[in-house]
Coordinates of C-alpha atoms in Angstrom, one line a residue:
Chain A
M1 CA -23.8 14.6 8.5
K2 CA -21.3 17.0 10.1
L3 CA -18.5 19.4 9.0
G4 CA -15.4 17.2 9.1
Y5 CA -12.7 19.1 7.2
T6 CA -11.9 22.5 5.7
I7 CA -9.4 21.7 3.0
I8 CA -7.5 24.4 1.2
Y9 CA -5.8 23.6 -2.1
V10 CA -2.3 25.2 -2.0
A11 CA 0.8 25.3 -4.2
D12 CA 3.1 24.1 -1.5
V13 CA 1.7 22.0 1.4
P14 CA 4.8 21.9 3.7
A15 CA 5.4 25.6 3.3
T16 CA 1.8 26.4 4.1
V17 CA 2.0 24.1 7.2
A18 CA 5.2 25.9 8.4
F19 CA 3.5 29.2 7.7
Y20 CA 0.4 28.4 9.7
E21 CA 2.5 27.1 12.6
A22 CA 4.5 30.4 12.7
A23 CA 1.7 32.9 12.0
F24 CA -1.2 31.4 13.8
G25 CA 0.5 29.1 16.4
L26 CA -1.2 25.9 15.1
T27 CA 0.5 22.5 15.2
C28 CA 0.6 20.0 12.5
R29 CA -0.8 16.6 13.2
F30 CA -0.3 14.7 10.0
V31 CA 1.7 15.1 6.7
H32 CA 1.2 12.6 4.0
D33 CA 4.4 11.0 2.5
S34 CA 3.6 12.6 -0.8
N35 CA 3.7 16.1 0.7
L36 CA 0.4 16.6 -1.1
Y37 CA -1.7 16.6 2.0
A38 CA -1.4 17.7 5.7
E39 CA -3.7 18.2 8.6
M40 CA -3.4 20.8 11.4
E41 CA -4.4 20.0 15.0
T42 CA -7.7 21.9 15.2
G43 CA -9.9 19.5 17.1
E44 CA -12.8 17.7 15.7
T45 CA -13.1 19.9 12.6
V46 CA -9.9 19.6 10.8
L47 CA -8.1 22.4 8.9
A48 CA -6.2 20.6 6.2
F49 CA -4.1 21.6 3.2
A50 CA -3.9 19.7 -0.1
G51 CA -1.6 20.2 -3.0
E52 CA -3.2 21.9 -6.1
Q53 CA -2.0 18.8 -8.0
A54 CA -4.3 16.7 -5.8
A55 CA -7.3 18.6 -7.1
E56 CA -6.6 17.6 -10.7
M57 CA -5.9 14.0 -9.6
L58 CA -9.4 13.9 -8.1
G59 CA -11.0 15.2 -11.3
L60 CA -11.6 18.7 -9.9
A61 CA -11.0 22.0 -11.5
I62 CA -10.0 24.9 -9.2
V63 CA -8.7 28.4 -9.4
P64 CA -5.5 28.5 -7.4
N65 CA -5.2 31.1 -4.6
T66 CA -2.4 33.5 -5.2
K67 CA -1.1 36.6 -3.3
G68 CA -1.6 38.9 -6.3
S69 CA -5.2 38.1 -7.1
V70 CA -8.5 39.0 -5.4
P71 CA -9.1 36.5 -2.7
A72 CA -11.8 33.8 -3.2
G73 CA -15.1 34.6 -1.5
W74 CA -14.7 32.7 1.7
E75 CA -12.5 32.8 4.8
I76 CA -11.3 30.9 7.8
C77 CA -11.6 32.6 11.2
F78 CA -9.4 32.1 14.2
V79 CA -10.9 33.1 17.6
T80 CA -8.7 34.4 20.4
P81 CA -9.3 36.6 23.4
D82 CA -6.2 38.7 22.4
V83 CA -6.9 39.8 18.8
E84 CA -4.2 42.5 18.9
A85 CA -1.5 39.9 19.8
G86 CA -2.8 37.5 17.3
F87 CA -2.9 40.1 14.5
E88 CA 0.7 41.2 15.5
K89 CA 2.0 37.7 15.4
A90 CA 0.4 36.9 12.1
T91 CA 1.6 40.0 10.3
S92 CA 5.1 39.7 11.8
N93 CA 5.3 36.2 10.4
G94 CA 4.4 36.9 6.8
C95 CA 0.7 37.6 6.7
T96 CA -0.4 40.7 4.7
P97 CA -2.6 43.0 6.8
V98 CA -6.1 43.7 5.4
S99 CA -8.0 45.2 8.3
S100 CA -6.4 46.0 11.7
P101 CA -8.2 45.0 14.9
A102 CA -11.3 47.1 15.5
E103 CA -14.2 46.7 17.9
K104 CA -17.6 46.1 16.3
P105 CA -20.9 47.6 17.7
W106 CA -21.8 44.2 19.1
G107 CA -18.6 44.1 21.2
Q108 CA -16.5 41.7 19.1
T109 CA -12.9 42.7 18.0
V110 CA -12.3 41.7 14.4
S111 CA -9.3 41.8 12.1
Y112 CA -8.3 40.4 8.7
V113 CA -5.1 39.2 7.1
R114 CA -4.1 37.3 4.0
D115 CA -1.9 34.2 4.3
L116 CA 1.1 33.2 2.1
N117 CA -1.3 32.0 -0.6
G118 CA -3.4 35.1 -0.5
C119 CA -6.3 33.4 1.3
L120 CA -8.4 35.5 3.6
V121 CA -8.0 34.8 7.3
E122 CA -10.0 36.5 10.1
I123 CA -8.6 36.8 13.6
S124 CA -11.3 37.9 16.0
S125 CA -12.5 37.6 19.6
P126 CA -15.2 35.2 20.6
I127 CA -18.8 36.4 20.4
L128 CA -19.9 36.5 24.0
P129 CA -23.4 35.4 25.0
K130 CA -25.7 38.4 25.5
D131 CA -26.3 38.0 29.2
K132 CA -22.6 38.3 30.1
Chain B
M1 CA -10.8 14.7 -0.1
P2 CA -8.5 13.9 2.9
F3 CA -5.7 11.5 2.2
P4 CA -5.8 8.7 4.9
A5 CA -2.7 8.0 6.9
G6 CA -0.9 4.8 5.9
Y7 CA -2.0 5.2 2.2
S8 CA 1.5 5.0 1.0
E9 CA 1.2 4.0 -2.7
A10 CA 3.5 6.1 -4.8
I11 CA 1.6 9.0 -6.2
K12 CA 2.5 10.4 -9.6
T13 CA 0.8 13.7 -10.0
P14 CA -0.6 14.9 -13.3
E15 CA 2.1 17.5 -13.5
Q16 CA 4.8 14.8 -13.1
S17 CA 3.2 12.7 -15.8
R18 CA 3.0 15.6 -18.2
N19 CA 6.6 16.7 -17.5
I20 CA 8.4 13.5 -18.3
E21 CA 8.7 12.2 -21.9
S22 CA 6.6 9.2 -22.1
V23 CA 8.1 6.4 -24.2
W24 CA 5.4 4.1 -25.4
S25 CA 5.1 1.1 -27.7
Y26 CA 2.4 -1.0 -29.2
V27 CA 2.1 -4.1 -31.3
A28 CA -1.2 -4.8 -33.0
E29 CA -2.4 -8.4 -32.8
Q30 CA -5.4 -7.9 -35.0
T31 CA -6.8 -5.6 -37.7
G32 CA -8.4 -2.5 -36.4
T33 CA -8.7 1.2 -36.1
S34 CA -8.1 3.5 -33.2
T35 CA -8.9 7.2 -32.5
I36 CA -6.0 9.2 -31.2
L37 CA -7.2 12.3 -29.3
P38 CA -5.4 15.6 -29.7
D39 CA -3.7 17.0 -26.6
G40 CA -1.5 19.6 -28.1
R41 CA 1.7 17.5 -27.7
C42 CA 4.1 16.3 -30.3
D43 CA 5.2 12.7 -30.9
V44 CA 8.3 11.1 -32.3
I45 CA 7.2 7.7 -33.7
L46 CA 8.8 4.7 -35.5
R47 CA 6.2 2.6 -37.2
Y48 CA 7.2 -0.8 -38.4
N49 CA 5.9 -4.3 -38.9
T50 CA 7.1 -7.4 -37.1
R51 CA 7.3 -9.0 -40.6
P52 CA 10.6 -7.6 -41.7
E53 CA 9.7 -7.3 -45.4
K54 CA 7.7 -4.1 -44.7
P55 CA 10.0 -1.1 -44.4
A56 CA 10.0 0.9 -41.1
C57 CA 8.8 4.5 -41.2
P58 CA 9.8 7.3 -39.0
I59 CA 6.9 9.7 -38.1
L60 CA 6.9 13.1 -36.5
T61 CA 3.6 14.7 -35.4
G62 CA 3.2 18.4 -34.7
P63 CA 0.9 19.6 -31.9
A64 CA -2.5 18.3 -32.6
T65 CA -5.9 19.9 -32.2
K66 CA -7.8 17.4 -34.3
P67 CA -8.4 13.7 -33.7
Y68 CA -6.9 11.2 -36.1
Q69 CA -7.6 7.6 -37.0
V70 CA -5.0 5.0 -37.1
V71 CA -5.7 1.9 -39.2
F72 CA -3.6 -1.2 -38.4
E73 CA -3.2 -4.8 -39.2
P74 CA -1.7 -7.7 -37.3
G75 CA 2.1 -7.2 -36.7
D76 CA 1.9 -3.4 -37.1
A77 CA 4.0 -1.9 -34.3
W78 CA 4.9 1.5 -33.0
V79 CA 7.4 2.8 -30.6
G80 CA 7.2 6.5 -29.8
V81 CA 8.0 9.4 -27.4
R82 CA 5.3 11.8 -26.5
L83 CA 7.0 15.1 -25.8
R84 CA 5.9 17.1 -22.8
P85 CA 3.9 20.2 -23.6
G86 CA 6.1 23.1 -24.5
H87 CA 8.9 20.8 -25.6
G88 CA 8.1 20.7 -29.3
Q89 CA 10.7 23.3 -30.2
A90 CA 13.3 20.6 -29.5
I91 CA 12.3 19.2 -32.9
W92 CA 10.5 21.8 -34.8
A93 CA 12.4 24.9 -33.6
K94 CA 10.9 28.1 -34.9
G95 CA 8.7 26.0 -37.3
L96 CA 6.6 24.7 -34.4
P97 CA 3.4 26.8 -35.0
G98 CA 3.5 25.7 -38.7
A99 CA 3.7 22.0 -37.6
R100 CA 0.2 22.2 -36.0
N101 CA -1.8 19.1 -37.0
Q102 CA 1.1 18.1 -39.4
V103 CA 2.4 14.6 -39.7
M104 CA 5.8 14.1 -41.4
R105 CA 6.6 10.6 -42.6
G106 CA 9.8 8.9 -44.0
P107 CA 12.4 11.3 -45.5
A108 CA 10.4 14.4 -44.5
A109 CA 10.6 13.3 -40.8
L110 CA 14.3 12.5 -41.1
K111 CA 14.9 15.9 -42.5
W112 CA 13.6 17.4 -39.2
L113 CA 15.2 14.8 -37.0
P114 CA 18.2 13.1 -38.7
E115 CA 19.0 11.3 -35.4
L116 CA 16.1 8.9 -36.1
K117 CA 18.3 7.1 -38.7
V118 CA 20.1 5.4 -35.8
A119 CA 16.7 4.1 -34.5
L120 CA 15.9 2.7 -37.9
D121 CA 19.1 0.7 -37.9
C122 CA 18.4 -1.1 -34.7
L123 CA 15.0 -2.5 -35.7
P124 CA 13.4 -4.7 -34.5
V125 CA 14.9 -4.9 -31.0
L126 CA 12.2 -3.1 -29.1
S127 CA 14.1 -2.5 -25.9
D128 CA 17.0 -0.8 -27.8
L129 CA 14.5 1.3 -29.6
R130 CA 12.9 2.5 -26.4
T131 CA 16.2 3.5 -25.0
I132 CA 17.3 5.3 -28.2
L133 CA 14.1 7.2 -28.6
G134 CA 14.1 8.1 -24.9
T135 CA 17.6 9.5 -25.1
L136 CA 17.7 11.3 -28.5
P137 CA 20.2 14.1 -28.0
S138 CA 17.9 16.7 -29.7
L139 CA 15.2 16.1 -27.1
Q140 CA 17.5 16.7 -24.0
S141 CA 17.5 20.5 -24.2
T142 CA 15.0 22.7 -22.5
S143 CA 14.3 26.2 -23.9
A144 CA 13.9 29.2 -21.6
D145 CA 10.3 29.7 -22.9
E146 CA 9.5 26.1 -21.9
V147 CA 10.7 26.8 -18.3
A148 CA 8.8 30.1 -18.1
L149 CA 5.6 28.6 -19.4
G150 CA 5.6 25.6 -17.0
P151 CA 3.4 27.3 -14.4
V152 CA 1.1 28.7 -17.1
I153 CA 0.5 25.3 -18.5
E154 CA -0.1 23.9 -15.0
Q155 CA -2.7 26.6 -14.3
I156 CA -4.6 25.8 -17.5
H157 CA -4.8 22.1 -16.4
M158 CA -5.6 23.0 -12.8
S159 CA -8.6 25.0 -13.8
G160 CA -9.8 22.5 -16.4
G161 CA -9.1 24.9 -19.2
R162 CA -11.2 27.6 -17.5
V163 CA -8.7 30.4 -16.9
R164 CA -8.7 33.8 -18.6
I165 CA -5.7 34.7 -20.7
E166 CA -5.3 37.9 -18.7
A167 CA -4.8 35.7 -15.5
L168 CA -2.2 33.7 -17.3
A169 CA -0.4 36.8 -18.5
G170 CA -0.5 38.1 -14.9
R171 CA 1.2 35.0 -13.8
L172 CA 4.2 35.8 -16.0
D173 CA 3.9 39.5 -15.4
C174 CA 3.6 40.2 -19.2
S175 CA 1.0 41.5 -21.6
T176 CA -1.6 39.1 -23.1
R177 CA 0.0 39.8 -26.5
N178 CA 3.4 38.7 -25.2
L179 CA 2.0 35.6 -23.5
N180 CA 0.3 34.5 -26.7
R181 CA 3.5 35.0 -28.7
H182 CA 5.6 33.0 -26.2
F183 CA 2.9 30.3 -25.8
T184 CA 2.3 29.7 -29.5
G185 CA 6.1 29.8 -30.1
A186 CA 6.8 27.1 -27.5
V187 CA 3.7 24.9 -27.5
G188 CA 2.8 25.4 -31.2
I189 CA -0.9 26.3 -30.5
S190 CA -2.4 29.2 -28.8
A191 CA -3.1 29.3 -25.0
K192 CA -6.8 29.6 -25.9
D193 CA -6.7 26.4 -28.0
Y194 CA -4.6 24.6 -25.4
S195 CA -7.2 25.6 -22.8
R196 CA -10.1 24.3 -25.0
L197 CA -8.3 21.0 -25.3
A198 CA -7.8 20.8 -21.5
Q199 CA -11.5 21.6 -21.0
F200 CA -12.5 18.9 -23.6
H201 CA -10.4 16.3 -21.9
R202 CA -11.8 17.1 -18.5
A203 CA -15.4 17.0 -19.8
L204 CA -14.6 13.6 -21.4
N205 CA -13.2 12.3 -18.1
L206 CA -16.2 13.6 -16.1
V207 CA -18.5 11.5 -18.4
R208 CA -16.3 8.4 -18.7
F209 CA -14.8 8.1 -15.2
H210 CA -16.8 10.3 -12.8
G211 CA -20.3 9.0 -13.5
L212 CA -21.8 12.4 -14.6
K213 CA -24.7 12.7 -16.9
L214 CA -24.0 14.8 -20.1
V215 CA -25.9 17.8 -18.9
D216 CA -24.0 17.8 -15.5
A217 CA -20.7 17.2 -17.2
A218 CA -21.3 20.2 -19.5
F219 CA -22.1 22.5 -16.6
E220 CA -19.1 21.3 -14.4
A221 CA -16.7 21.5 -17.3
G222 CA -17.7 25.1 -18.0
Y223 CA -19.6 24.8 -21.3
A224 CA -22.5 27.2 -21.8
D225 CA -24.8 24.3 -22.4
Q226 CA -24.9 20.7 -23.6
S227 CA -24.8 21.6 -27.2
H228 CA -21.7 23.7 -26.6
M229 CA -20.0 20.6 -25.1
A230 CA -21.3 18.5 -28.1
R231 CA -19.6 20.9 -30.5
A232 CA -16.3 20.6 -28.6
M233 CA -16.5 16.8 -28.6
K234 CA -17.2 16.8 -32.3
T235 CA -14.3 19.2 -33.0
F236 CA -11.7 17.6 -30.8
G237 CA -12.9 14.0 -30.6
G238 CA -14.9 13.6 -33.9
F239 CA -17.8 11.9 -32.0
P240 CA -21.0 13.1 -30.4
P241 CA -21.2 12.9 -26.5
S242 CA -23.8 10.1 -26.8
R243 CA -21.3 8.0 -28.7
I244 CA -18.0 8.3 -27.0
P245 CA -15.8 5.4 -28.3
E246 CA -14.6 2.8 -25.9
D247 CA -11.1 2.6 -27.3
L248 CA -10.0 6.1 -27.7
S249 CA -6.2 5.7 -28.0
L250 CA -3.8 2.9 -28.7
P251 CA -3.2 0.9 -25.6
N252 CA 0.0 1.7 -23.8
L253 CA 0.1 5.1 -25.4
F254 CA 1.1 6.6 -22.1
G255 CA 3.9 4.2 -21.4
E256 CA 3.8 1.1 -19.3

């Protein structure tokens, strides 16, 4: 078994895709005709968005993510060598800043924003192997 | 679950099914009884028999929170419209909360919805009846409360009835007191009761269609324990979880 998808249930799938393209520079690789599901080009492990309606269709119950509520207790994390630029791009394209880029004692630069749906997104530098 | 590419079957979401009036009809071929489960929605129904000597009867139901049994014999037939949640005011106006679990028959129903007389006159042509009931002028309006409460009703269903009233009030930027007032006015039952119904239906579906054992369904549906779920099934369905009836509503109740 391996991790195949991270699927976030959102109110508006096309709007979220457009937002992730603008704020995080991702590209979309598939949108279902129903506009209830889309996948981003993120390599082998796919970041995907599904309509909140799809959850009920599958028999699931969920708490929708909203900008005004406390974010759910998990995050997705984008890794980039230039965290400052990534953070700047995200916040100038609609993300709400949560924590500005700061260097951690172990050398990693870490920042946090919230997306259009209020979901927590981390933008940080890669963790380098110790011997470098 | 990822949706595969090429899967192009038209998808009707639960929200879409809730938000159109569903016109349904049913003709009984044999004697029987059926349990109609409550879902907080109102119906406009014409009951008749294919043998014309029996008079037709218009029926209006208020928002239900209790199950009811329908007894029928061969030739008994119904055509009805199930109103979307929050649309009951179109018939009951300010009297909606008082119509909870009420069933009006014959002249009492005509008093609330005189337009039904037209439908009585065109019996027994079923196709005409479906058109007439589906286009009753009184049902075409949408109240401001209904529009405002749309996202609240959706959030209740999305969470399987497990959402706090405070969160719903936050969605409308109003106090819980105001939310309750608007909700009860437009839907006819309280947001709490509507949530309990949504939770009950989800638990029922988990047992019937998702292969869960009772103990697992009770947990996933958000009941404190199995006996909590058993009480809800008794209240809203009239049956214990171990004896969920096979035929829970009249066939075609939700349209074709």
